[in-house]
PDB file of C-alpha atoms and ligand atoms in Angstrom:
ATOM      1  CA  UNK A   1       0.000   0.000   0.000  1.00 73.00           C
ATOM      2  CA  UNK A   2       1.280   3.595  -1.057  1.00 80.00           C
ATOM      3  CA  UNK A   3       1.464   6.470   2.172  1.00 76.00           C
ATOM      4  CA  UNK A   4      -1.099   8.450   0.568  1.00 77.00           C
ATOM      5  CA  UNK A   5      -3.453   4.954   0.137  1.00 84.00           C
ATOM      6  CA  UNK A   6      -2.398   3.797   3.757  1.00 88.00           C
ATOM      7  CA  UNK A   7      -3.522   7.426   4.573  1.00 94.00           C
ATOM      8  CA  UNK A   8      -7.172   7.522   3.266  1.00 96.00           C
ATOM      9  CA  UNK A   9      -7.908   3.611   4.014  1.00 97.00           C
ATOM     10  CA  UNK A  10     -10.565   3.665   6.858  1.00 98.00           C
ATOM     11  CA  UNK A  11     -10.056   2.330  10.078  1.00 98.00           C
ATOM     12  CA  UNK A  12     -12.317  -0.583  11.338  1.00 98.00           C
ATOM     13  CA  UNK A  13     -14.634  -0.679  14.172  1.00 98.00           C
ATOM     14  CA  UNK A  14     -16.584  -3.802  15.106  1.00 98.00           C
ATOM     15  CA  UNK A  15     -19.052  -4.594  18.436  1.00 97.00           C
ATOM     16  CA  UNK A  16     -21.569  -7.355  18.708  1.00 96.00           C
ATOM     17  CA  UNK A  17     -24.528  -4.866  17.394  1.00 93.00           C
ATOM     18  CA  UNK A  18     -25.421  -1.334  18.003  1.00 93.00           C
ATOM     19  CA  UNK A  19     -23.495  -0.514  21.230  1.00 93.00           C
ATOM     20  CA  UNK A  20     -20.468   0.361  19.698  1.00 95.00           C
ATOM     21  CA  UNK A  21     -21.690   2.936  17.462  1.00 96.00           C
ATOM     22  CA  UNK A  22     -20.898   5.025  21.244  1.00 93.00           C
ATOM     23  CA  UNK A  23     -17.230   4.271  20.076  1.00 96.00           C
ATOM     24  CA  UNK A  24     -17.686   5.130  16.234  1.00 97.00           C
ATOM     25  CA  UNK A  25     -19.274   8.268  17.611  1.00 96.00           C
ATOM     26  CA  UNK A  26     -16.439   9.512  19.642  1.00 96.00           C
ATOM     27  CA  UNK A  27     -14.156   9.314  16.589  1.00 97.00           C
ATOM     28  CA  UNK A  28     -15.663  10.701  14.106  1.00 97.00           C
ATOM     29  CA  UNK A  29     -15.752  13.613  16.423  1.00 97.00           C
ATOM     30  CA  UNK A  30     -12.378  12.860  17.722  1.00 97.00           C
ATOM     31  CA  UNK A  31     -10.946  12.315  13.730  1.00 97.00           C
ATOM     32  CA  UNK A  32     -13.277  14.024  11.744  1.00 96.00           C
ATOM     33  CA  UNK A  33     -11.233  13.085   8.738  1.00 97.00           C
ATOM     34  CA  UNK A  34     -11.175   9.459   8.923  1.00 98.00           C
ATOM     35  CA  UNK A  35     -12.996   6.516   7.118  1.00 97.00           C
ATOM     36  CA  UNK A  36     -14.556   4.625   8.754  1.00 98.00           C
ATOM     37  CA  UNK A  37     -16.228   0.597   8.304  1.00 98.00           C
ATOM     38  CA  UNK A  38     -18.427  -0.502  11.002  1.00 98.00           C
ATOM     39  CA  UNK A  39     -19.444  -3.711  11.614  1.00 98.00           C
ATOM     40  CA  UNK A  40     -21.902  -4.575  14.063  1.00 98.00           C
ATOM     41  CA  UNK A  41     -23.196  -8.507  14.755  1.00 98.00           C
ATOM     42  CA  UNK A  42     -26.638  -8.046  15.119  1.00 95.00           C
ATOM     43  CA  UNK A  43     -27.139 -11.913  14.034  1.00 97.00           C
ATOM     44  CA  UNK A  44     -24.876 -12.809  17.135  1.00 97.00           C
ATOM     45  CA  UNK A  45     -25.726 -10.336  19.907  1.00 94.00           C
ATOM     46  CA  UNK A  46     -24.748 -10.529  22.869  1.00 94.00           C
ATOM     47  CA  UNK A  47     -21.565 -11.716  23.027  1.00 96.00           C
ATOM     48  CA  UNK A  48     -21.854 -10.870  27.091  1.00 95.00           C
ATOM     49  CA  UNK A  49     -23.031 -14.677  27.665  1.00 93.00           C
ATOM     50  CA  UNK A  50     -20.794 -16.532  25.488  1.00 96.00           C
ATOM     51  CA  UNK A  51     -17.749 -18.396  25.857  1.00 96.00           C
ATOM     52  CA  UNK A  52     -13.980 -17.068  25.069  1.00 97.00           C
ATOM     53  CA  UNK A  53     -13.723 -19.718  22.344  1.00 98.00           C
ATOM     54  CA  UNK A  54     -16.693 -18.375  20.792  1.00 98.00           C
ATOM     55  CA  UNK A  55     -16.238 -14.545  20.911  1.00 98.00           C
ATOM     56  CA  UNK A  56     -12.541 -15.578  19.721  1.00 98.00           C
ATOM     57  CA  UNK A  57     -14.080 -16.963  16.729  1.00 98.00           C
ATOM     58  CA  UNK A  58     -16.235 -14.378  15.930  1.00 98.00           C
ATOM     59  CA  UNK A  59     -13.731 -11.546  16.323  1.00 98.00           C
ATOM     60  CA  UNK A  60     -11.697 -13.597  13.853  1.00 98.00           C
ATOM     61  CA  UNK A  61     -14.534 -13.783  11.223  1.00 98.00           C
ATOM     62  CA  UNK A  62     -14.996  -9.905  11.833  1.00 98.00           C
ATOM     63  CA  UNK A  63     -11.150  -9.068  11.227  1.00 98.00           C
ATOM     64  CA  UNK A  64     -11.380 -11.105   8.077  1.00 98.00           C
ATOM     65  CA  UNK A  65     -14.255  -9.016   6.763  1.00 98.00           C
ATOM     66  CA  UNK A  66     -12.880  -6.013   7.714  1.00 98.00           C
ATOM     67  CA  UNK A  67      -9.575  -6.948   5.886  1.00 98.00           C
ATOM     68  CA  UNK A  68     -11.662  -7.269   2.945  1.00 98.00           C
ATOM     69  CA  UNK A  69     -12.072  -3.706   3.154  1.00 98.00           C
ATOM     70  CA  UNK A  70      -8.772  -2.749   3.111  1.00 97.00           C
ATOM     71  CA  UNK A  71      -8.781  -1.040   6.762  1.00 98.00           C
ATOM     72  CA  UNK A  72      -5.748   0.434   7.900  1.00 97.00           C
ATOM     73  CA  UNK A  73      -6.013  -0.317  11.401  1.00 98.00           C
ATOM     74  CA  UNK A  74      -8.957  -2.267  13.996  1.00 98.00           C
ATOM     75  CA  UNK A  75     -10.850  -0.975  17.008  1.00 98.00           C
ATOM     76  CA  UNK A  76     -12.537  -3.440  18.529  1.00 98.00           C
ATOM     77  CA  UNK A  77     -15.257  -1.039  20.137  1.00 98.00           C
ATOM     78  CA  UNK A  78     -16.674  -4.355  22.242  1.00 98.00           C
ATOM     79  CA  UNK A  79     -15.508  -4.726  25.984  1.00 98.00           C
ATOM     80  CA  UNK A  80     -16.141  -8.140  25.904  1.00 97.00           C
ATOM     81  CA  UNK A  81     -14.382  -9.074  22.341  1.00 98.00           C
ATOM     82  CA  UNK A  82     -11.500  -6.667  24.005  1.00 98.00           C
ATOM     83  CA  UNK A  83     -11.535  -8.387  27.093  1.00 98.00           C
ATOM     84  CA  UNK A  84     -11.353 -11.617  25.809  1.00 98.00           C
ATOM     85  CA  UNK A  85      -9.996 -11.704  21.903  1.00 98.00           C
ATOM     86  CA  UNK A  86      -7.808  -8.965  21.987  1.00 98.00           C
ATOM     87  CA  UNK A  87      -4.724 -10.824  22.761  1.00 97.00           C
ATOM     88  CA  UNK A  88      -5.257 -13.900  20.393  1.00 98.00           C
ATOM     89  CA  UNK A  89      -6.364 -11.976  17.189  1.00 98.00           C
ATOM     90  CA  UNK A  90      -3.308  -9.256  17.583  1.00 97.00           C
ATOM     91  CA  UNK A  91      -1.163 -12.928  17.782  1.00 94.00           C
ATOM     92  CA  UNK A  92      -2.586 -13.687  14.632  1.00 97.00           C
ATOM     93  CA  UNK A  93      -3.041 -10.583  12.295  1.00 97.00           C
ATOM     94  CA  UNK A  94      -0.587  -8.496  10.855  1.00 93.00           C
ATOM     95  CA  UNK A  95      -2.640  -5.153  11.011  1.00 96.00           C
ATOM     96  CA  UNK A  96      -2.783  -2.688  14.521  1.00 97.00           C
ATOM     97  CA  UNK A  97      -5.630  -3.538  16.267  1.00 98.00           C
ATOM     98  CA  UNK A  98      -6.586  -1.845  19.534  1.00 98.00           C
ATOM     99  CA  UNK A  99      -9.729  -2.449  21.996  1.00 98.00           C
ATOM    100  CA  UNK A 100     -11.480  -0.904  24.709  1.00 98.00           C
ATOM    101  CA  UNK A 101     -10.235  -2.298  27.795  1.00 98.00           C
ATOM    102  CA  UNK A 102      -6.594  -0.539  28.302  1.00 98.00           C
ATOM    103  CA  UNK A 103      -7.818   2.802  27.302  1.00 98.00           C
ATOM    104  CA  UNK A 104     -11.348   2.656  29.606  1.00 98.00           C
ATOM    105  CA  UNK A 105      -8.612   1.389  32.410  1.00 98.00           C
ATOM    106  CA  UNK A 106      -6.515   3.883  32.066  1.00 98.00           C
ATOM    107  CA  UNK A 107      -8.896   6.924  32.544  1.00 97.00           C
ATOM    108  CA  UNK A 108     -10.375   5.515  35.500  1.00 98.00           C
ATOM    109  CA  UNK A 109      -6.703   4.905  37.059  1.00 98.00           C
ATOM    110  CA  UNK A 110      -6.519   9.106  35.873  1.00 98.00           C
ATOM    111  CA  UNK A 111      -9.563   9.993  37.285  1.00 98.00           C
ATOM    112  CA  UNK A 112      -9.928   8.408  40.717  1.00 98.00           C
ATOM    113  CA  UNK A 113      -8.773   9.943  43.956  1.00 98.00           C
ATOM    114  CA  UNK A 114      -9.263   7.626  46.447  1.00 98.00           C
ATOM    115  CA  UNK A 115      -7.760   4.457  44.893  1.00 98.00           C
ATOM    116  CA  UNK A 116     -10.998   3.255  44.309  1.00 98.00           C
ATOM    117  CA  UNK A 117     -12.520   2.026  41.115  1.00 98.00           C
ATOM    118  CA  UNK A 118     -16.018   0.193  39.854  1.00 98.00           C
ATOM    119  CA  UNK A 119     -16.517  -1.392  36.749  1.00 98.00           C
ATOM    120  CA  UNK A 120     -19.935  -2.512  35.537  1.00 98.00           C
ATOM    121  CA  UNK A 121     -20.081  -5.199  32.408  1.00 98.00           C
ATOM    122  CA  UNK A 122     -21.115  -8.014  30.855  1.00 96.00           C
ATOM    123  CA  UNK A 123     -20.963 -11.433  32.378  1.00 96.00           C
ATOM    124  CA  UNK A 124     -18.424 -12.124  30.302  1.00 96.00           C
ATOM    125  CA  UNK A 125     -16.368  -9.082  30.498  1.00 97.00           C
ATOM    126  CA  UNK A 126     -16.457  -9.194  34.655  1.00 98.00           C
ATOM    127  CA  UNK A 127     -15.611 -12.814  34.688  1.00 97.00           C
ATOM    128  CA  UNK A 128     -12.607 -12.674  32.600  1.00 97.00           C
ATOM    129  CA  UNK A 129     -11.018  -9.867  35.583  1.00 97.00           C
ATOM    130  CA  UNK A 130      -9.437  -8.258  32.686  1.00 98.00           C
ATOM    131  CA  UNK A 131     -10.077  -4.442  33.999  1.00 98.00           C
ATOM    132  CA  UNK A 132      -8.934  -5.253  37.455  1.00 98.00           C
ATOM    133  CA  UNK A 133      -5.636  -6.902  35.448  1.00 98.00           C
ATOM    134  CA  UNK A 134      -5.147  -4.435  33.459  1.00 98.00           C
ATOM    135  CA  UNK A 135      -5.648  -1.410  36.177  1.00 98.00           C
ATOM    136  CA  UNK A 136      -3.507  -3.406  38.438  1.00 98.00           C
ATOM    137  CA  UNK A 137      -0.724  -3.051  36.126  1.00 98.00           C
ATOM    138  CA  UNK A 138      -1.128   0.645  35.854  1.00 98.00           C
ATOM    139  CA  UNK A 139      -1.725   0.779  39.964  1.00 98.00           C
ATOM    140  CA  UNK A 140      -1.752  -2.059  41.900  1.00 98.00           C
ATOM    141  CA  UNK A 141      -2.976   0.018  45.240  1.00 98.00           C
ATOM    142  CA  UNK A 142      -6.330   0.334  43.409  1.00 98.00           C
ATOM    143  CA  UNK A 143      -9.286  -1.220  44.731  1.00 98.00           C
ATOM    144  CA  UNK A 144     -11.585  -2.683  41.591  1.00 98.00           C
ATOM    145  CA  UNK A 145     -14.883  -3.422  42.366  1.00 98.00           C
ATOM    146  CA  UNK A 146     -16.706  -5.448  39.235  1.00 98.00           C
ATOM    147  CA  UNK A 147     -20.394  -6.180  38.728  1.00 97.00           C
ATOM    148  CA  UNK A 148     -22.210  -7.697  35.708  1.00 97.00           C
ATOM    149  CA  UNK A 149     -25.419  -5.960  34.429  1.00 97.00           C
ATOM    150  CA  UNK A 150     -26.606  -7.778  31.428  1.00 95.00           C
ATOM    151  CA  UNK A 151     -29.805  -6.410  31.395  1.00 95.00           C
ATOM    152  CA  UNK A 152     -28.515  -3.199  30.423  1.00 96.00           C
ATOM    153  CA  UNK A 153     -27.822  -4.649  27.047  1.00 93.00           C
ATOM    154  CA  UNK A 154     -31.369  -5.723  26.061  1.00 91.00           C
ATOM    155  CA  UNK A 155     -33.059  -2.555  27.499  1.00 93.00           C
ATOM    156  CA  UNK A 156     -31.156  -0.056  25.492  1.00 91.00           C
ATOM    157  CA  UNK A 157     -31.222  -2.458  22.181  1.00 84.00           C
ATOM    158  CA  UNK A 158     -34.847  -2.263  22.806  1.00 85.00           C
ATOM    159  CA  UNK A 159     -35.175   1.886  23.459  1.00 87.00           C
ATOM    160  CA  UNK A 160     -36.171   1.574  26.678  1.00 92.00           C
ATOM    161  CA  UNK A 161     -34.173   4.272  28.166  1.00 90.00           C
ATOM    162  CA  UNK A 162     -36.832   6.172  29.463  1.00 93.00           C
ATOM    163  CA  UNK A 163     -38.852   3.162  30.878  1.00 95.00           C
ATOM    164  CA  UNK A 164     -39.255   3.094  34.543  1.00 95.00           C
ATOM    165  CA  UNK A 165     -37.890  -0.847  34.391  1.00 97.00           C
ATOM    166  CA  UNK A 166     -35.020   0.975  33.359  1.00 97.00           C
ATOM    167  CA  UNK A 167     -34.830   2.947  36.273  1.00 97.00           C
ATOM    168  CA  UNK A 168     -35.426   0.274  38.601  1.00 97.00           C
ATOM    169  CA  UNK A 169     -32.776  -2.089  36.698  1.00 98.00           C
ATOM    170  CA  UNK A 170     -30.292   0.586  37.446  1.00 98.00           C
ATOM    171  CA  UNK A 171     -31.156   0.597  41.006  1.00 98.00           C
ATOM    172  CA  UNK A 172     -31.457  -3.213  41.473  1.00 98.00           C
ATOM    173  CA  UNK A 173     -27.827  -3.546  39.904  1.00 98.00           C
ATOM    174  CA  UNK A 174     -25.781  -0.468  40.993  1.00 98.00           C
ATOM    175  CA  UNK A 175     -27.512  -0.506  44.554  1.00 98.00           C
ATOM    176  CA  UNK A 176     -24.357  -2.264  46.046  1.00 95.00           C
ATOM    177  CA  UNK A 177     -21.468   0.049  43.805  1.00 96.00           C
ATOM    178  CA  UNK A 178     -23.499   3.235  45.185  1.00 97.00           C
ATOM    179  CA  UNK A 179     -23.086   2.017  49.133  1.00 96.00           C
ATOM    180  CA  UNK A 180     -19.152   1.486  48.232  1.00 97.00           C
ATOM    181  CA  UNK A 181     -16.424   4.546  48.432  1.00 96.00           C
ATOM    182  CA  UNK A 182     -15.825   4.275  44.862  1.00 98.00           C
ATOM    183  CA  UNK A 183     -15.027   7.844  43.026  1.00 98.00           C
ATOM    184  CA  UNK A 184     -14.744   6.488  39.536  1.00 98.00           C
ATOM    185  CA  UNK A 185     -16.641   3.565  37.846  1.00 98.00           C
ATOM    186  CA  UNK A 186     -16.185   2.401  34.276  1.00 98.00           C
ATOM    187  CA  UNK A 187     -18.953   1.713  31.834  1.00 98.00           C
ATOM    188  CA  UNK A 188     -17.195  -1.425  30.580  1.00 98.00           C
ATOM    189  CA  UNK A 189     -19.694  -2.156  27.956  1.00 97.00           C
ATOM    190  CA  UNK A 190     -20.866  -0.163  24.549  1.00 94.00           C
ATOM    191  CA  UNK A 191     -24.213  -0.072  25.251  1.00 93.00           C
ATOM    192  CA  UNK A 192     -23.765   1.759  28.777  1.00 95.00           C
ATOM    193  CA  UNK A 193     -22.791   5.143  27.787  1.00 94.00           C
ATOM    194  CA  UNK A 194     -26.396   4.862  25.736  1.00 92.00           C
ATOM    195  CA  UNK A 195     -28.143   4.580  29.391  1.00 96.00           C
ATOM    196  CA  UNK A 196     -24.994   7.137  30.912  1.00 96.00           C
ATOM    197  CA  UNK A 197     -27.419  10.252  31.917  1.00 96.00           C
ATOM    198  CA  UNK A 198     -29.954   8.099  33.691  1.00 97.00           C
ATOM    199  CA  UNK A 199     -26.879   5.871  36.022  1.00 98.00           C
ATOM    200  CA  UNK A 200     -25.219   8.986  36.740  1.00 97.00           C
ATOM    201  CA  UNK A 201     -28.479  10.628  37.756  1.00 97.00           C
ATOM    202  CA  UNK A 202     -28.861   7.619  40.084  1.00 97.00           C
ATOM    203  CA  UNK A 203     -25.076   7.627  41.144  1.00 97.00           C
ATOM    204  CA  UNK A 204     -24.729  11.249  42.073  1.00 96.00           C
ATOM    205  CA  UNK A 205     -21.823  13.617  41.935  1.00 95.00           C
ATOM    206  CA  UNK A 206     -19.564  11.663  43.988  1.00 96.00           C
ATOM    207  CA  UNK A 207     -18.654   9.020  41.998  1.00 97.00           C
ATOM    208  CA  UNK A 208     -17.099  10.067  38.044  1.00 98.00           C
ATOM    209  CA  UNK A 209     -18.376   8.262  35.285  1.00 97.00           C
ATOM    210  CA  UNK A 210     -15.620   7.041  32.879  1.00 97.00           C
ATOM    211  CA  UNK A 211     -16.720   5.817  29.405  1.00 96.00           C
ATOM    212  CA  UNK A 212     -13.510   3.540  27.679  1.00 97.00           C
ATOM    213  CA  UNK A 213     -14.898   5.246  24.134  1.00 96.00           C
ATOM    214  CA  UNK A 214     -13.340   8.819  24.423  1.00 95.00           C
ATOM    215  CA  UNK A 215     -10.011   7.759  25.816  1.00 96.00           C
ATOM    216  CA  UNK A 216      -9.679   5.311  23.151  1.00 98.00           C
ATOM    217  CA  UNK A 217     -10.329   7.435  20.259  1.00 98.00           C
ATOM    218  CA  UNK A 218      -7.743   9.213  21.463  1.00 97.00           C
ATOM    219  CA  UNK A 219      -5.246   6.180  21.496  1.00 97.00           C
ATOM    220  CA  UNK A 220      -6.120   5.414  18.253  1.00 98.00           C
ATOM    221  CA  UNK A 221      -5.518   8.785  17.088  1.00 98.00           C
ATOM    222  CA  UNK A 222      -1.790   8.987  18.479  1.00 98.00           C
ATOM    223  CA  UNK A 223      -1.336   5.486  16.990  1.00 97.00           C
ATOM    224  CA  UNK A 224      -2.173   6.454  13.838  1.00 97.00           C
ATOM    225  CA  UNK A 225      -0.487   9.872  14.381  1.00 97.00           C
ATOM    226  CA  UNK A 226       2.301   7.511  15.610  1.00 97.00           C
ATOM    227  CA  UNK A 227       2.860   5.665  12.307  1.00 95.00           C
ATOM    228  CA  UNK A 228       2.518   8.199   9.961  1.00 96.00           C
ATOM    229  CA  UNK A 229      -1.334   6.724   8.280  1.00 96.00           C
ATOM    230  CA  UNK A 230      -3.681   9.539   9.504  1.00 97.00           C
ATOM    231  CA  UNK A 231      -5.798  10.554   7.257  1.00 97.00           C
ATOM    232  CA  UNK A 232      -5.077  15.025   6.616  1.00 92.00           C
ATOM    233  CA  UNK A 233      -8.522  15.219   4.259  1.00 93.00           C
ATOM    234  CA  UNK A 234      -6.355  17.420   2.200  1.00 91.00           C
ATOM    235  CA  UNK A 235      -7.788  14.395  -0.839  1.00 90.00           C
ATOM    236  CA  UNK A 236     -11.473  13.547  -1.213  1.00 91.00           C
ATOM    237  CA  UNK A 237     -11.287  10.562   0.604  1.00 91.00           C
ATOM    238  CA  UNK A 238     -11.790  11.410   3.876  1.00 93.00           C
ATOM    239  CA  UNK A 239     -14.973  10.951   6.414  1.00 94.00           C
ATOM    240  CA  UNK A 240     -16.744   8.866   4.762  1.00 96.00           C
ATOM    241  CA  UNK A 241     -18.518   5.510   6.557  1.00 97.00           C
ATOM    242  CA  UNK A 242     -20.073   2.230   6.254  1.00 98.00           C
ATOM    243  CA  UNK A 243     -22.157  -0.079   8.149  1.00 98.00           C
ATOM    244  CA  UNK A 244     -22.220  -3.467   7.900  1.00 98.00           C
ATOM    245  CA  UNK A 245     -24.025  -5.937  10.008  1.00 98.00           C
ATOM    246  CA  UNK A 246     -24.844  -9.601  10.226  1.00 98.00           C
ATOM    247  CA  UNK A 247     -28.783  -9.342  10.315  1.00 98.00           C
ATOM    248  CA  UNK A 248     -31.459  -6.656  11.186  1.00 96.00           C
ATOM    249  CA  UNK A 249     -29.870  -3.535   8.519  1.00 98.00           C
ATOM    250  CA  UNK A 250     -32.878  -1.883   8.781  1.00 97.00           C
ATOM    251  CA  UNK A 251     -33.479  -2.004  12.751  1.00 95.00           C
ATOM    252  CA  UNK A 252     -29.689  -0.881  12.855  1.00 95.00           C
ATOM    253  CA  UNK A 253     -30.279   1.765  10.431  1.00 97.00           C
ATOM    254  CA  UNK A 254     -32.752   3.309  12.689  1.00 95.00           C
ATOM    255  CA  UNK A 255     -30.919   2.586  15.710  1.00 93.00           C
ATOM    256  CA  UNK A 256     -27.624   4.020  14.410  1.00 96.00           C
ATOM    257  CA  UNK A 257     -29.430   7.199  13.292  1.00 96.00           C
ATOM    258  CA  UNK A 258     -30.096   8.217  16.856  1.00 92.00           C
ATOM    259  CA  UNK A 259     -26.510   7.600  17.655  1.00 92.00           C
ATOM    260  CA  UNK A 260     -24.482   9.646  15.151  1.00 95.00           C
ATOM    261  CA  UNK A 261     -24.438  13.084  14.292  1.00 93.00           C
ATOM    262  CA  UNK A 262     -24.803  12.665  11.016  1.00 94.00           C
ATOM    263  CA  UNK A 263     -27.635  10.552   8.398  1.00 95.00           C
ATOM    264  CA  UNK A 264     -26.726   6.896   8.039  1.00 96.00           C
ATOM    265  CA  UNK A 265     -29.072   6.426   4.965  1.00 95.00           C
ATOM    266  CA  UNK A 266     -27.953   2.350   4.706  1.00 97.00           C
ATOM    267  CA  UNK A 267     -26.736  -0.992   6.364  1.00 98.00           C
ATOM    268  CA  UNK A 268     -25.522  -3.767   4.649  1.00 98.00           C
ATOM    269  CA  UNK A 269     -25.720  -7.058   5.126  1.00 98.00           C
ATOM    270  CA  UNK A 270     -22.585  -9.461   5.256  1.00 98.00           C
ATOM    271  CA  UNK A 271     -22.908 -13.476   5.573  1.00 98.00           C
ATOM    272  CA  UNK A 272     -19.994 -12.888   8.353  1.00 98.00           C
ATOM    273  CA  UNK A 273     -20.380 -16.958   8.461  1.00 98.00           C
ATOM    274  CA  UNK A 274     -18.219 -17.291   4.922  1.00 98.00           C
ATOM    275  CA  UNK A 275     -15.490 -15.220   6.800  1.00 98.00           C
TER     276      UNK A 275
HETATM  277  N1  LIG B   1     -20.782  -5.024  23.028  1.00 79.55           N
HETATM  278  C1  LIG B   1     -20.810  -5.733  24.279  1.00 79.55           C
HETATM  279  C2  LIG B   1     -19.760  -5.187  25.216  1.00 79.55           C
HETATM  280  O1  LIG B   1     -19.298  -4.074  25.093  1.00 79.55           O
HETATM  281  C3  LIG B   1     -22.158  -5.659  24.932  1.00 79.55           C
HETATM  282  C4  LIG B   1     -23.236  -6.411  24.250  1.00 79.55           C
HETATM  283  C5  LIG B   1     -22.994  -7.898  24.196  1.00 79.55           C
HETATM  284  O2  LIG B   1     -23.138  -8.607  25.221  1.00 79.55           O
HETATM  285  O3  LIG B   1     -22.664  -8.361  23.123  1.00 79.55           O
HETATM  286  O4  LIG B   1     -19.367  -5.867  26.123  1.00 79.55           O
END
C-alpha cells in the first residue's frame, strides 16, 4: 500500500450490534477526517453470555471481513471481544488492532482519587477480571470493584431508556457500587454510555463516570499519528462511513441514526459466516 493509500484507508470498528456505534461516535468527532467501516453482529448479539472460544471466533470472522475492506487499522469497540480476543487476534493478524479495555482502564486509574474504582459489564467481560488486570498493572494500590449488568444490554437495544424498568434495573444492579467509596466507575460495555445520563443521575456527583470510548479514540488517534497513516482530508477521501451488520440492517439503520451526528441512509448485510 502507497502512504497516501495507507492514509485515506478507513479504520475498522466492530461490536456485537449497536453498542459500539458510542465508540464510532467519539471518533468521528475525535478524527473528523477518517474513514470509517463498522461492523456490528446483530445476528450474534450478545456476546456478554458466550464463551472465550466463541467470541474468539467471531472476532476472527470480523477481522477477516474487515480486511476485505482494506482497513488500515482495527478498534474493537466491544468490551467483551477486548476483554477476551484482543490478545489472540493481535497474535494472529498483521494489522494494529486496539480495543477498549486498556484505554477505559486507564482513565479511571486518571480519574480516581481515592484508589478506588467500579466497573460494571457483561458477564463475560467481569468474569474474565481483565479491567482489574489491566488497572492493576497501571496501579496495583487500586481497589476494583466489578459487577455484571446484562440487562442493560437488552433494554437499550430495545429503546427503553426512558422506561421506569429501566430505572429500577439501574437501582437493582448499581444498589451495592453506590453504598461502596468508589469515586470512579467504568462503563465497561458499549451499550452503557447509551443509558450514561440516567446511572449517573442515580449515582450522584460523587462518583465520576468514565466511558472507555473517548479515551480510546484518542489512542487510536496517536497510533495512527504515531505511524505516519492519519488521514489530513487534504484528498477527497476522507470521512466517509459504512455499516455493515450480520442481520437486522434496517433495525440498525434506525438505531444508528439516533446515535451519530450525522444521516446513516444504509446498512448492509454481510454473511460474516463465509469469513
Ligand atoms: N458489546 C458488548 C460489550 O461491550 C455488549 C453487548 C454484548 O453482550 O454483546 O461488552
Amino acid at each position: 500500500m502507497s502512504l497516501e493509500s495507507r492514509k485515506t484507508a478507513p479504520v475498522g470498528v466492530f461490536d456485537s450490534g449497536v453498542g459500539g456505534l458510542t465508540v464510532a461516535r467519539e471518533i468521528s468527532r475525535q478524527l473528523p477526517d477518517e474513514n470509517i467501516v463498522y461492523f456490528g453482529d446483530t445476528a450474534r448479539v450478545p456476546y456478554g453470555s458466550k464463551s472465550q472460544k466463541t467470541i474468539i471466533r467471531f472476532s476472527e470472522q470480523i477481522i477477516r471481513f474487515l480486511k476485505t475492506k482494506q482497513v488500515k487499522a482495527i478498534v474493537i469497540a466491544c468490551n467483551t471481544a477486548s476483554a477476551l480476543a484482543l490478545d489472540a487476534v493481535r497474535d494472529e493478524f498483521h494489522i494494529p488492532i486496539m480495543g477498549v479495555v486498556i484505554p477505559g482502564a486507564r482513565a479511571a486509574v486518571e480519574a480516581t482519587r481515592n484508589n478506588k474504582v467500579g466497573v460494571v459489564g457483561t458477564d463475560a467481560t467481569v468474569q474474565s477480571g481483565m479491567y482489574t488486570k489491566i488497572i492493576h498493572e497501571m496501579n496495583p494500590e487500586i481497589t476494583v470493584i466489578e459487577k455484571a449488568c446484562p440487562l442493560f444490554v437488552p433494554l437499550v437495544e430495545e429503546g427503553f431508556k426512558e422506561h421506569v424498568v429501566t430505572q429500577e434495573i439501574i437501582e437493582y444492579y448499581l444498589e451495592s457500587m453506590r453504598n461502596t467509596d468508589i469515586d470512579a466507575m467504568i462503563l465497561g460495555c458499549t451499550h452503557y454510555p447509551l443509558l450514561r445520563s440516567k446511572i449517573r443521575a442515580y449515582l450522584g456527583d460523587r462518583i465520576q463516570i468514565v466511558n472507555p470510548a473517548y479515551e480510546t479514540a484518542m489512542d487510536l488517534k496517536r497510533l495512527l499519528q504515531e505511524q505516519n497513516m492519519a488521514n489530513d482530508g487534504t484528498t477527497e477521501q476522507h470521512s466517509r462511513y459504512e455499516f455493515y451488520v450480520s442481520d437486522a440492517a434496517e433495525k440498525f439503520t434506525r438505531f444508528a441514526n439516533t446515535v451519530m451526528p450525522f444521516d446513516v441512509p444504509v446498512t448492509n448485510v454481510v454473511n460474516i459466516e463465509e469469513y
